[in-house]
mmCIF file of C-alpha atoms in Angstrom:
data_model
loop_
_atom_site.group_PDB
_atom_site.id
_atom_site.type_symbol
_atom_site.label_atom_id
_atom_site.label_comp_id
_atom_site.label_asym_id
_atom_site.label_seq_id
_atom_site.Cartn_x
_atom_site.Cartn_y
_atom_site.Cartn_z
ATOM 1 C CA UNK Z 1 22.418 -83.490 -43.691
ATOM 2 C CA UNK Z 2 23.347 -86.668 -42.554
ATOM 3 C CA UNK Z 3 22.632 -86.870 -38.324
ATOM 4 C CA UNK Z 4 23.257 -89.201 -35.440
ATOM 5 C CA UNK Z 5 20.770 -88.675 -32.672
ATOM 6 C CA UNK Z 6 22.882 -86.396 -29.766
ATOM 7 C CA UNK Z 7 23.111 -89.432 -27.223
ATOM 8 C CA UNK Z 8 23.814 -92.478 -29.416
ATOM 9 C CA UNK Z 9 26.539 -90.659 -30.600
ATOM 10 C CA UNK Z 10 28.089 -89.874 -27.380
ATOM 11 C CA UNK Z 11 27.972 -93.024 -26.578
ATOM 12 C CA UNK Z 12 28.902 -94.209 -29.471
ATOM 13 C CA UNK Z 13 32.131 -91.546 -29.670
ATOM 14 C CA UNK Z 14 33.425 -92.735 -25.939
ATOM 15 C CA UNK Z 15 32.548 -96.792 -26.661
ATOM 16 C CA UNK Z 16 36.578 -97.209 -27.176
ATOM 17 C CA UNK Z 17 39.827 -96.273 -25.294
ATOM 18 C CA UNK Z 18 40.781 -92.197 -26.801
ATOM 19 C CA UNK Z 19 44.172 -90.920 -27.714
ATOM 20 C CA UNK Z 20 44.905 -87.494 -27.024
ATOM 21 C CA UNK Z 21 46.631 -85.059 -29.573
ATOM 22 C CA UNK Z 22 46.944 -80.889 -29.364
ATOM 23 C CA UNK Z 23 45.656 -78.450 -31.222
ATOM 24 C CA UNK Z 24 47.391 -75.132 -31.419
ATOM 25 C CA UNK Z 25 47.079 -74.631 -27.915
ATOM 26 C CA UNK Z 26 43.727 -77.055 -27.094
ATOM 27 C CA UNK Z 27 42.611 -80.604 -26.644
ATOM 28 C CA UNK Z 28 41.053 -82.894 -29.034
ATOM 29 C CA UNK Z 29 40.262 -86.600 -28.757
ATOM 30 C CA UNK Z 30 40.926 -89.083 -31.558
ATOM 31 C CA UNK Z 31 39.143 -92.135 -31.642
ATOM 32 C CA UNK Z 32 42.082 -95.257 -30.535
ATOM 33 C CA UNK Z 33 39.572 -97.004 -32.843
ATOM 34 C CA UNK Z 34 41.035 -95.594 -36.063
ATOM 35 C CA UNK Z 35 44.130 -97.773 -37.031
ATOM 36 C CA UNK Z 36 47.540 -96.359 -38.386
ATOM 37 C CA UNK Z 37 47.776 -96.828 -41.832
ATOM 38 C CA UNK Z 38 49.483 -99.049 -43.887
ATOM 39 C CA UNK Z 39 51.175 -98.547 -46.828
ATOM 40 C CA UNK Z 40 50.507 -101.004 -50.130
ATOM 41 C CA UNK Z 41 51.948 -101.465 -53.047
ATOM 42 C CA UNK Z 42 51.412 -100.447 -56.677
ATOM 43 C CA UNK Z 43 49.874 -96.985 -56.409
ATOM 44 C CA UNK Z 44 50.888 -94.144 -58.886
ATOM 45 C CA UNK Z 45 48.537 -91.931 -60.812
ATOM 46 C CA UNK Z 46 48.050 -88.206 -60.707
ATOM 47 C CA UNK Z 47 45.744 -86.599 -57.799
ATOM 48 C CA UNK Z 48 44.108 -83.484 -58.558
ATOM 49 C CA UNK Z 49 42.297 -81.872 -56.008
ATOM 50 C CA UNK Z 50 40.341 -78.499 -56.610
ATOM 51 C CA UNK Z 51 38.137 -76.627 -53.240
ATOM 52 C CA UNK Z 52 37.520 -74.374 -50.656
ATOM 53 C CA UNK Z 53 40.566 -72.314 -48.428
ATOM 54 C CA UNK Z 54 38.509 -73.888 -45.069
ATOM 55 C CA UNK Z 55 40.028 -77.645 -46.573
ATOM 56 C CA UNK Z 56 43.428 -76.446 -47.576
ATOM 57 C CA UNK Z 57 45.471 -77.558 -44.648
ATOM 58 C CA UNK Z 58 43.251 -81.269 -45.276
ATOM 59 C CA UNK Z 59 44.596 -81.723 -48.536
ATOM 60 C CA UNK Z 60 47.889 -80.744 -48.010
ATOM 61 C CA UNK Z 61 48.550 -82.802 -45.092
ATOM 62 C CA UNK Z 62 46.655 -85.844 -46.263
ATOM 63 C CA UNK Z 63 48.558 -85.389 -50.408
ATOM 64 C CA UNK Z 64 51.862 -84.641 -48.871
ATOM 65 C CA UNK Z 65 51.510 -88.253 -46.772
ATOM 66 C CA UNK Z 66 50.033 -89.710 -49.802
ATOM 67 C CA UNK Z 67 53.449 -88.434 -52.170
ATOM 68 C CA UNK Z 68 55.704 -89.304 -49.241
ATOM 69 C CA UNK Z 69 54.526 -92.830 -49.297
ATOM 70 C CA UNK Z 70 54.035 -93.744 -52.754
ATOM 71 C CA UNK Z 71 56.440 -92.000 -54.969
ATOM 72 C CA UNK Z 72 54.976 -92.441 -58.033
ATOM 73 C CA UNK Z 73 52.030 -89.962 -57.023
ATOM 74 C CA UNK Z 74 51.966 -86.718 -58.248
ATOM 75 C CA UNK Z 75 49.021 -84.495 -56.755
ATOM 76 C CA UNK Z 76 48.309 -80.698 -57.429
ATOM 77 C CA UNK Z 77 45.843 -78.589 -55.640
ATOM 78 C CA UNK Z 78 44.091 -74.799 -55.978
ATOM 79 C CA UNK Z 79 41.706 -73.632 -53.688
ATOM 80 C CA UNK Z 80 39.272 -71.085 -55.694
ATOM 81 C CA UNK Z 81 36.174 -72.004 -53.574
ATOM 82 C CA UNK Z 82 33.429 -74.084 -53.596
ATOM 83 C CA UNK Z 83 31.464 -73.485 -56.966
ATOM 84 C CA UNK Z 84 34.696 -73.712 -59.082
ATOM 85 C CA UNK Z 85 35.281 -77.208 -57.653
ATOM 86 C CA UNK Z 86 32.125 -78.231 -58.085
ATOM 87 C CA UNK Z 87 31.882 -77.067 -61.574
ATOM 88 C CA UNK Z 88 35.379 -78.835 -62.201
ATOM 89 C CA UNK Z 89 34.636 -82.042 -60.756
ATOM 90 C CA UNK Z 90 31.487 -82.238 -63.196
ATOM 91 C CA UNK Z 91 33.514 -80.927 -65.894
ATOM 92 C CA UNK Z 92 35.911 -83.825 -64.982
ATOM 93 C CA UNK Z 93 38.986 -81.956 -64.653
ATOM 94 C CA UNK Z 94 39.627 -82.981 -61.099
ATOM 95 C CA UNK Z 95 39.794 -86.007 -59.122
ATOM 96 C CA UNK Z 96 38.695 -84.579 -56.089
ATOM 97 C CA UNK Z 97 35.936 -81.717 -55.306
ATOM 98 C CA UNK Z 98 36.708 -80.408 -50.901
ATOM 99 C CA UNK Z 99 34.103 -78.464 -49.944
ATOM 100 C CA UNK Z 100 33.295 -75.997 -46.991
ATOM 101 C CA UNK Z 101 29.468 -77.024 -47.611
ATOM 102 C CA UNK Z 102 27.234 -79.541 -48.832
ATOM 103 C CA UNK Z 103 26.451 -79.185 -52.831
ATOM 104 C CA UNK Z 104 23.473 -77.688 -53.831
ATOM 105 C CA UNK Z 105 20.745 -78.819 -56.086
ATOM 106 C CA UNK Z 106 22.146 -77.155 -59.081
ATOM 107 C CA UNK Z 107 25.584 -78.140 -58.572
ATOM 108 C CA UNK Z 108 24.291 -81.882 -58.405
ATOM 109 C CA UNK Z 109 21.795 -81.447 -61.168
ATOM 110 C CA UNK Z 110 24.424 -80.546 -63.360
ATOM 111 C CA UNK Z 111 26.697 -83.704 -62.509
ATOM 112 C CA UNK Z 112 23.614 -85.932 -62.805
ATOM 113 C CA UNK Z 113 22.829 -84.733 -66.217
ATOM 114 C CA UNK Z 114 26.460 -84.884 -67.482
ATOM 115 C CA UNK Z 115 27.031 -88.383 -65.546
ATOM 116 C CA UNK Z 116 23.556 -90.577 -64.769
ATOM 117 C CA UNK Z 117 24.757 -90.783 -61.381
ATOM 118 C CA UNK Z 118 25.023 -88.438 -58.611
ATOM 119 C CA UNK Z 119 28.372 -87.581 -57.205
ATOM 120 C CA UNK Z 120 29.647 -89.156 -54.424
ATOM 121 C CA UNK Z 121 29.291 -87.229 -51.315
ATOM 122 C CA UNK Z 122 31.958 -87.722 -48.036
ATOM 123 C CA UNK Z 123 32.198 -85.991 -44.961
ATOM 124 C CA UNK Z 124 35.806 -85.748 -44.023
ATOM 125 C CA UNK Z 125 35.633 -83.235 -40.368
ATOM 126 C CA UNK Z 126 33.943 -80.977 -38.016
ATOM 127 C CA UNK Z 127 34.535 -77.070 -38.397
ATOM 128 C CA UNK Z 128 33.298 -74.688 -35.160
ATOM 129 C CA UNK Z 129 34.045 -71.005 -35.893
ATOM 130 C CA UNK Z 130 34.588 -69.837 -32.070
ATOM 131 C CA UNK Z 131 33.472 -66.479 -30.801
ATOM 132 C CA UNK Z 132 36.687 -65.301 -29.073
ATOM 133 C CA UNK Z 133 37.037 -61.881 -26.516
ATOM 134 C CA UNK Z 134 39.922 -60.475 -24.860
ATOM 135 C CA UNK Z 135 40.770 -62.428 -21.826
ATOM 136 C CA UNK Z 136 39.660 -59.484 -19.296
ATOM 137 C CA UNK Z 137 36.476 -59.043 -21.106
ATOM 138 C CA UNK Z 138 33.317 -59.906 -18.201
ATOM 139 C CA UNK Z 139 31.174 -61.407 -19.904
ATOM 140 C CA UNK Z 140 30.626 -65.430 -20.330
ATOM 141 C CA UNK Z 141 27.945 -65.953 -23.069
ATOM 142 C CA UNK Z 142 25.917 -64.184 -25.823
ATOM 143 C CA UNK Z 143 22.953 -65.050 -27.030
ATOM 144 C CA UNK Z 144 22.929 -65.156 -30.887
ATOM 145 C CA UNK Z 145 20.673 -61.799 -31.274
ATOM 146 C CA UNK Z 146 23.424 -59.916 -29.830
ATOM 147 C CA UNK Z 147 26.253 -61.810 -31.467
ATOM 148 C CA UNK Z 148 24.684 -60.759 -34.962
ATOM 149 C CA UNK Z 149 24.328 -56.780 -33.377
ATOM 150 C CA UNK Z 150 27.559 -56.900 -32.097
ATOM 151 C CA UNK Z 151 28.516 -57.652 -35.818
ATOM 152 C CA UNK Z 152 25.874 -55.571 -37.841
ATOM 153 C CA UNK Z 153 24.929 -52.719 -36.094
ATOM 154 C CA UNK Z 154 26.071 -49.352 -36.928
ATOM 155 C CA UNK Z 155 27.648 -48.581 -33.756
ATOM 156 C CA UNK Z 156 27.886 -51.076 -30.445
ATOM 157 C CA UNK Z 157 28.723 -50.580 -26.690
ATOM 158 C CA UNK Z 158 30.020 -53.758 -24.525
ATOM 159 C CA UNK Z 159 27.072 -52.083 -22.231
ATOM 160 C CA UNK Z 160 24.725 -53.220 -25.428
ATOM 161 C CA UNK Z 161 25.875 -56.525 -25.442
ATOM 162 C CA UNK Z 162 25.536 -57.377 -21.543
ATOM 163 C CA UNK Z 163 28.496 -55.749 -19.828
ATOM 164 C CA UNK Z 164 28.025 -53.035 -16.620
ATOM 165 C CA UNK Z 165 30.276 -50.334 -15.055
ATOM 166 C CA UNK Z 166 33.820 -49.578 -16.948
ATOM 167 C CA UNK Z 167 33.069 -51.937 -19.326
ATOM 168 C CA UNK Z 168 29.862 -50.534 -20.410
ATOM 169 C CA UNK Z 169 30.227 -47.584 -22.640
ATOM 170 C CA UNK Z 170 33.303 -49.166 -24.162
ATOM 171 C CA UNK Z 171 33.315 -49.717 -27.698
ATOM 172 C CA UNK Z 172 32.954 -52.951 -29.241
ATOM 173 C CA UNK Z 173 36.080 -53.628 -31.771
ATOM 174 C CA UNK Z 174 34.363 -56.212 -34.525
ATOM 175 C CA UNK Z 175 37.182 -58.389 -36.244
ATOM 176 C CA UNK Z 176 36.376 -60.601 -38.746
ATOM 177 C CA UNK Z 177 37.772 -62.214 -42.631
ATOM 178 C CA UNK Z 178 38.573 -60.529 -45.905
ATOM 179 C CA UNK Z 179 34.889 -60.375 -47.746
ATOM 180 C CA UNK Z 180 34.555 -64.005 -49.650
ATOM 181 C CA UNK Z 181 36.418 -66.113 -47.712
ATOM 182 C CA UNK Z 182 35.201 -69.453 -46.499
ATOM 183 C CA UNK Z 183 34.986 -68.213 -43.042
ATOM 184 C CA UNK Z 184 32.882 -64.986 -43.752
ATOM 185 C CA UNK Z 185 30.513 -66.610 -45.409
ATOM 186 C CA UNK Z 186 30.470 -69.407 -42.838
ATOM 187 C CA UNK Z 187 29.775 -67.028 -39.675
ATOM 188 C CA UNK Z 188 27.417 -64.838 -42.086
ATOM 189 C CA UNK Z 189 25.074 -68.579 -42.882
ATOM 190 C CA UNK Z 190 25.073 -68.844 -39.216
ATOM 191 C CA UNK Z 191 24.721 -66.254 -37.385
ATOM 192 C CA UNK Z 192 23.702 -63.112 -39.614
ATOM 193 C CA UNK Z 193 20.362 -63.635 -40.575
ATOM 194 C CA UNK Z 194 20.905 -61.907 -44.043
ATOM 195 C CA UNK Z 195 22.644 -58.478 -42.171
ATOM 196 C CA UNK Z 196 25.329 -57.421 -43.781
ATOM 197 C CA UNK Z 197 28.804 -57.045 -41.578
ATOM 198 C CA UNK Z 198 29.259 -53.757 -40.225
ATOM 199 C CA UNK Z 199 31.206 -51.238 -42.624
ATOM 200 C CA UNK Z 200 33.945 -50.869 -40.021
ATOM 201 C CA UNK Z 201 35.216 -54.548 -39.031
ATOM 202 C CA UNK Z 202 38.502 -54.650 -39.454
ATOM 203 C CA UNK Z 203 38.716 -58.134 -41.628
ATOM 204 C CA UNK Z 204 42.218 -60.184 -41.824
ATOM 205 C CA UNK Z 205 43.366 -62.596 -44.270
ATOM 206 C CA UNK Z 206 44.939 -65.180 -41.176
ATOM 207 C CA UNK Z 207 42.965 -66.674 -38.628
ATOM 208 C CA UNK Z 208 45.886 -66.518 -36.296
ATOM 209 C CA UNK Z 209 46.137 -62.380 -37.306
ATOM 210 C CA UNK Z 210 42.203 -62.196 -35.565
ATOM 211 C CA UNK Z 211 43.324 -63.467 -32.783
ATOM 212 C CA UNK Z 212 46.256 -62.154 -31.835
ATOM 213 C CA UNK Z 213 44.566 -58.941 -32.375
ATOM 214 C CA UNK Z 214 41.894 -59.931 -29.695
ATOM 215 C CA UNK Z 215 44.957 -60.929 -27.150
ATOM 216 C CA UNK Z 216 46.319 -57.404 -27.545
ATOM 217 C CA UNK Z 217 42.661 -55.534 -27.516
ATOM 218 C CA UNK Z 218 40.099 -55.257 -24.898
ATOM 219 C CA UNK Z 219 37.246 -54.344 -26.553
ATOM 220 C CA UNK Z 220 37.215 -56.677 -29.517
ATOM 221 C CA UNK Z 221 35.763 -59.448 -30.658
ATOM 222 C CA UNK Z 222 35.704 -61.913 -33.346
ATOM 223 C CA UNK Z 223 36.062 -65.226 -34.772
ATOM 224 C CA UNK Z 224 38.106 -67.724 -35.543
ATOM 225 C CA UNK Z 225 38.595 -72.008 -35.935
ATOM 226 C CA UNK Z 226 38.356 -73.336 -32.767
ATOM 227 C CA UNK Z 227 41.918 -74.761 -33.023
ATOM 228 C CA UNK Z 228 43.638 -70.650 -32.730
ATOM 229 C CA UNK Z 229 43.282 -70.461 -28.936
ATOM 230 C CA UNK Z 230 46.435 -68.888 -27.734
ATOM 231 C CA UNK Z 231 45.404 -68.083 -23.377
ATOM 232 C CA UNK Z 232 45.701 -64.211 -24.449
ATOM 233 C CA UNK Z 233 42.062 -64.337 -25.284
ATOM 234 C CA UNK Z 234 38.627 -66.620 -24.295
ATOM 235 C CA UNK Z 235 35.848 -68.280 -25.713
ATOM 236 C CA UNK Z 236 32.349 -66.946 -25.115
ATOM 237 C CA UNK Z 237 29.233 -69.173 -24.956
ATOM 238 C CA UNK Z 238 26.662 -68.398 -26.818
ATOM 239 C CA UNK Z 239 23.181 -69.361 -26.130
ATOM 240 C CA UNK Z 240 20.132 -69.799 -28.705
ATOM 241 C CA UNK Z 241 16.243 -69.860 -28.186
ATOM 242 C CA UNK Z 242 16.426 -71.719 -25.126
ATOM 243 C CA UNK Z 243 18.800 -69.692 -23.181
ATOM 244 C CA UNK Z 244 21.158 -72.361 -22.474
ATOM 245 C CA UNK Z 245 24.463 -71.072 -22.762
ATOM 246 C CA UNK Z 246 26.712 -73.762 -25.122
ATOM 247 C CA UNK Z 247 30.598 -73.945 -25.197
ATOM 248 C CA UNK Z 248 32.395 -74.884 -28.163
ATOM 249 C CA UNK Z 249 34.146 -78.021 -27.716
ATOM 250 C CA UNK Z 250 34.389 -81.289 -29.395
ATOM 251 C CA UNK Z 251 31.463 -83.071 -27.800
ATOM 252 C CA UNK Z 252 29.113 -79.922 -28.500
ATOM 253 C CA UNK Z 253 30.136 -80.078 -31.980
ATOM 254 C CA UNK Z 254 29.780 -83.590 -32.174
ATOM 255 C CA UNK Z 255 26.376 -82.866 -30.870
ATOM 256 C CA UNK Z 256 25.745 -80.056 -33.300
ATOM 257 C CA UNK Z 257 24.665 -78.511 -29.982
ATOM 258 C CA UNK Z 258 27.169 -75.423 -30.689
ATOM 259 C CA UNK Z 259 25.525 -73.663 -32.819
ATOM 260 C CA UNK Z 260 28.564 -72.420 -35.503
ATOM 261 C CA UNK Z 261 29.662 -75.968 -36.082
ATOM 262 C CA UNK Z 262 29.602 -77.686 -39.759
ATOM 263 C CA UNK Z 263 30.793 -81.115 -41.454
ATOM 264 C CA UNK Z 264 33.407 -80.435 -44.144
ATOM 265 C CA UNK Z 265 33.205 -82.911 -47.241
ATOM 266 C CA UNK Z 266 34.487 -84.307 -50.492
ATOM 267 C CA UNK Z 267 32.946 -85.261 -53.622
ATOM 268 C CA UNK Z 268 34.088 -87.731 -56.129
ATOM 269 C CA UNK Z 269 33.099 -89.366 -59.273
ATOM 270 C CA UNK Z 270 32.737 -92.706 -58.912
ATOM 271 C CA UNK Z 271 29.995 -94.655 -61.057
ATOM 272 C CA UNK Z 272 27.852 -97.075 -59.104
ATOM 273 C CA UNK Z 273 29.966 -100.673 -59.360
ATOM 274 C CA UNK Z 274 33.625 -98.764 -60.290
ATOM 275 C CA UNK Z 275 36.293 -98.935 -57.750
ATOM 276 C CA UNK Z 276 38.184 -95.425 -57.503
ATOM 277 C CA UNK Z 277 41.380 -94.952 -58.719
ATOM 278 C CA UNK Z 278 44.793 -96.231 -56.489
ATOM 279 C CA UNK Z 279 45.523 -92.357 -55.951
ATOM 280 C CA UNK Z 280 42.048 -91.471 -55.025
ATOM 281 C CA UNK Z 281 41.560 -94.756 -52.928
ATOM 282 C CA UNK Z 282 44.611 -94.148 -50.905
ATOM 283 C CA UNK Z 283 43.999 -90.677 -49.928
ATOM 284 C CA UNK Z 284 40.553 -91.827 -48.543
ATOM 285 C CA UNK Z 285 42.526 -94.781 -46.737
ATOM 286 C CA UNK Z 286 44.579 -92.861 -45.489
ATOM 287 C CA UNK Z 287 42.256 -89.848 -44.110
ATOM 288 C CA UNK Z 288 40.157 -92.470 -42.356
ATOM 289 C CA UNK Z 289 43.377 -93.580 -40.217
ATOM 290 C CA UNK Z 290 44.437 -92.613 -37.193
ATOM 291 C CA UNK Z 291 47.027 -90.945 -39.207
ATOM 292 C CA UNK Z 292 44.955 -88.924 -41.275
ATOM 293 C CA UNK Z 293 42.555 -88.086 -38.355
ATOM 294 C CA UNK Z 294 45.663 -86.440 -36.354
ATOM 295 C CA UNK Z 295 46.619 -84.740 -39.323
ATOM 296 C CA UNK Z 296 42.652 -83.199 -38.937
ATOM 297 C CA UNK Z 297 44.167 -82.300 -35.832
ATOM 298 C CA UNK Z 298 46.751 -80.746 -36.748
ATOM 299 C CA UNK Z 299 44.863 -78.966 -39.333
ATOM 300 C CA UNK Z 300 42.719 -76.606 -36.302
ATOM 301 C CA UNK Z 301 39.661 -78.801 -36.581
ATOM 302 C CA UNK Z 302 37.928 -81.690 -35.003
ATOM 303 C CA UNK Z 303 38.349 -85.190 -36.486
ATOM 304 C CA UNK Z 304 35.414 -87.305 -37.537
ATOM 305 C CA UNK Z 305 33.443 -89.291 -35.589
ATOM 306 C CA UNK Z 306 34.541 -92.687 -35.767
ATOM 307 C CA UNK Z 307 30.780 -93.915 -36.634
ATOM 308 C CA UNK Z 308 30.590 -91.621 -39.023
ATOM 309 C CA UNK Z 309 33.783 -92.325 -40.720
ATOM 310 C CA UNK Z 310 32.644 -96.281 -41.395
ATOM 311 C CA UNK Z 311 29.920 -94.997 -43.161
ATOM 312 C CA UNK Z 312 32.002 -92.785 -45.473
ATOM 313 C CA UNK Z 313 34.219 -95.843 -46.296
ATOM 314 C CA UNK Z 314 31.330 -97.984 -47.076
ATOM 315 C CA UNK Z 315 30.261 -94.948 -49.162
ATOM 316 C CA UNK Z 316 33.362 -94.938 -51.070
ATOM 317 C CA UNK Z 317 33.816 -98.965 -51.753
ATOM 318 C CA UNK Z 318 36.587 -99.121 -49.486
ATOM 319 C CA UNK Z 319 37.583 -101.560 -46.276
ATOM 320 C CA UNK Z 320 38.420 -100.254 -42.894
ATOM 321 C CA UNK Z 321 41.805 -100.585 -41.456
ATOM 322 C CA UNK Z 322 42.449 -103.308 -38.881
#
């Protein structure tokens, strides 16, 4: 994976002026480098977009701006998961592969063979999966080991995971997603270490459906897109080998210093010397725009870094706004 090194990028990230937007009920900062976007002429075609449920509210957003602006765009989406849209995009049956994770070596064997040239690989946001607790629940930070017991092992205590007096021998209530989803198998990559999920987590098919349940139940826990805070429930830190306790917010995850943070991306096939298509191009303009980047917002997640947005527009063949 692509990576800045932690300080050049904060400076880097806080070089310009910031505008401030909301998430659900949270703070992010977008970049007043990114420029609103401007609308050209000319551009009709069909978009077809196949990926993961973790980029749904992306492509939504950023198609429904794209058909708004340029009526003679039609664009269609599913979201059957990673492998599927990686399969299609080879296959050539879609315009657009959105991914909750990089492609693996298979995936991009496969397009190399069928193509001569690899696909075209670009980092479109920052996902954290926050560790949330009912408001009244003591404790401040977990270290990973007992994040992954208080979500594998048979039977856990809040006394287990750190707590003391009335809050010790209380139960631990583990909430978490429907088996397969994007944000199971997120948490599980991070923080599991190949345990399985205990048999009785209660899973949900809505992040907003976690927590609200937390807000309304002392003794659980679970996890959710850092965007979901609602003030009926808090954020633990949670603290790795070297026992320093991390919070997730934006800079942390800009860092990669919070330790359940990830890029999301998008693939494309676009041969080495071939511009993209008006639809495709357009929906890339647009993403990298201020625009686009409070539609990220919007969407629960961080935007990308503004650095690391030039380089996905150089990627793709296309100009920055100015």
């Amino acid at each position: 994976m692509r990576r800045c090194p932690a300080a050049r990028l904060t400076a880097l990230l806080l070089a310009g002026t910031v505008l401030v937007s909301s998430f659900p009920a949270s703070a992010t900062i977008i970049d007043d480098r990114y420029k609103p976007y401007r609308a050209v002429s000319d551009v009709t075609g069909d978009l077809r977009i196949e990926g993961s449920p973790a980029l749904r509210k992306y492509v939504l957003l950023w198609s429904e701006a794209l058909m708004a602006t340029y009526k003679g765009v039609r664009a269609a989406s599913r979201f059957d998961g990673d492998a599927p849209a990686a399969a299609a995009l080879t296959d050539g049956d879609i315009d657009i592969a959105a991914m909750s994770r990089e492609m693996n070596s298979a995936e991009e064997g496969r397009f190399r063979d069928a193509h001569g040239y690899a696909p075209t690989e670009v980092r479109v946001g920052v996902d954290v999966l926050t560790v949330f607790v009912n408001k009244d629940n003591p404790l401040d930070c977990l270290p990973m080991s007992k994040l992954r017991d208080a979500f594998s092992a048979p039977s856990v205590t809040w006394g287990d995971l750190g707590a003391t007096g009335n809050w010790a021998a209380k139960p631990v209530l583990r909430l978490g997603y429907r088996p397969g989803s994007s944000e199971a198998g997120f948490f599980a990559a991070k923080v599991m270490d190949g345990q399985s999920f205990a048999s009785d987590m209660k899973t949900f098919d809505k992040s907003s459906e976690v927590v609200d349940r937390i807000g309304k139940d002392e003794g659980a826990i679970g996890y959710a897109p850092v965007g979901y805070r609602t003030g009926r429930e808090k954020s633990l830190r949670l603290s790795t080998d070297d026992g320093k306790c991390i919070l997730a917010n934006q800079m942390n995850a800009y860092r990669r210093d919070f330790p359940i943070t990830r890029f999301l991306y998008m693939y494309v096939d676009k041969a080495p010397d071939t511009p993209l298509s008006p639809p495709v191009r357009e929906f890339f303009t647009y993403a990298f725009s201020l625009d686009g980047q409070k539609d990220a917002a919007l969407a629960g997640y961080y935007p990308l870094p503004y650095v690391y947005s030039g380089q996905e527009i150089e990627r793709l063949g296309l100009k920055r706004l100015d």
